[in-house]
Amino acid sequence: MTVAGGDTMRAAVIREHGGPEKVRVEQMPRPSVEAPDDVIVRVRACTLNRLDIFARQGISGPGVRAVHLPHISGVDVAGEVTEVGMGVERWRSGHRVVLYPGLSCGHCGACARGEDTMCRHYRIFGEDTHGGLAEYCRIGAGNLESLPDDVPFEQAAALPTAYTTAWRMVVTVGNLRPQERVLVLGAGGGVGVAAVQIARRLGAYVFGVTSGSDRAQRLEEVGVGRVIDRLTEDFESVVMNETGGSGVDVVVNPVGGATWRPAIRSLAMGGRMLICGATIGDDPDLSIREIYQSHRQILGAPLGNRQDFRSVLDMLSRGEIKPAIHATMPLEAVAEAHRLIEEGKSFGKVVLLP
Ligand SMILES: [Zn+2]
């Protein structure tokens, strides 16, 4: 079904909500420069997130907006510039780039402070616009960061959501210190592995909760000191036993739901739980007294800001971190990639190559 003329492209399109079979690769109009600061990027790698699953399923709610159909999802993109608008000076065709997916107004108080994710007009590329699960995408020039020649596209595309969010939680909001002990829930997921790697980089001791021996082994390889298999062990008991009853200083919890109460109980006096997701439930059981009586804190962030993104990009560029990649697949395998994320069996990121 190739159309001559070069004005179409292959894209993973969601035309109706439903199961993984609802995302299909087909020909779509190729994006072109419309505004003076628009840039067209040839997508070389795009990684999947929960947002891609929500977009396909039609799930919306606090923090997750309904998408307009037909939709091309894909938040995390690395590629090459192919075309720029008249107002773009910094970027030229052929430049290697990675995209920061946050779209903000650029002039409100939050934006002026650099807290673009707190902008009232904050939107996300690939959720509120067509994203990167296609041969080409369009984004404003201000969202690009330069990618050094020796950093592979697949690794760069792992950063924008998972690693930026993990940095936001562990470093910017969580202020993790080298001597501290951390418990990472969902440690095999995108944000989980990123949090483990960043916490280890800072020198902290890490407990990681996952399921299955494959992922347990891979968590040990990225530096988890004690892997807890949630199918056979109770993480609160393990943490309490192995910390002599004092608990951990920090819990990273991208999971939510029924993990909240034992996670809060696993915290030491003055400990903090860092949250960025509710993949297994948004309405947890909790005890208010268990929080304030022990000076515990709960701190949240939906995504990192531009500075958080630059921090992880610098770390990757200096070779200080190697993003965990579960699988690299052609765009045509997008439905299978959705299944991998949805079943929660992957370790790290799933990359698609359009
Ligand atoms: Zn703003």
GROMACS .gro file of N, CA and C in nm, residues 54 58-62 64-67:
model
   30
   54PHE      N    1  -0.240   0.316   2.784
   54PHE     CA    2  -0.361   0.391   2.820
   54PHE      C    3  -0.427   0.451   2.696
   58GLY      N    4  -0.797   0.354   2.585
   58GLY     CA    5  -0.896   0.460   2.602
   58GLY      C    6  -0.914   0.499   2.747
   59ILE      N    7  -0.811   0.471   2.828
   59ILE     CA    8  -0.819   0.504   2.970
   59ILE      C    9  -0.782   0.651   2.989
   60SER      N   10  -0.867   0.722   3.065
   60SER     CA   11  -0.831   0.860   3.101
   60SER      C   12  -0.874   0.882   3.245
   61GLY      N   13  -0.820   0.985   3.304
   61GLY     CA   14  -0.849   1.015   3.444
   61GLY      C   15  -0.748   1.117   3.490
   62PRO      N   16  -0.731   1.132   3.624
   62PRO     CA   17  -0.634   1.230   3.671
   62PRO      C   18  -0.495   1.200   3.614
   64VAL      N   19  -0.405   1.144   3.315
   64VAL     CA   20  -0.405   1.074   3.187
   64VAL      C   21  -0.521   1.128   3.105
   65ARG      N   22  -0.489   1.194   2.995
   65ARG     CA   23  -0.595   1.256   2.916
   65ARG      C   24  -0.639   1.164   2.803
   66ALA      N   25  -0.767   1.177   2.767
   66ALA     CA   26  -0.818   1.097   2.656
   66ALA      C   27  -0.752   1.145   2.527
   67VAL      N   28  -0.720   1.052   2.439
   67VAL     CA   29  -0.657   1.091   2.312
   67VAL      C   30  -0.764   1.102   2.204
   0.00000   0.00000   0.00000
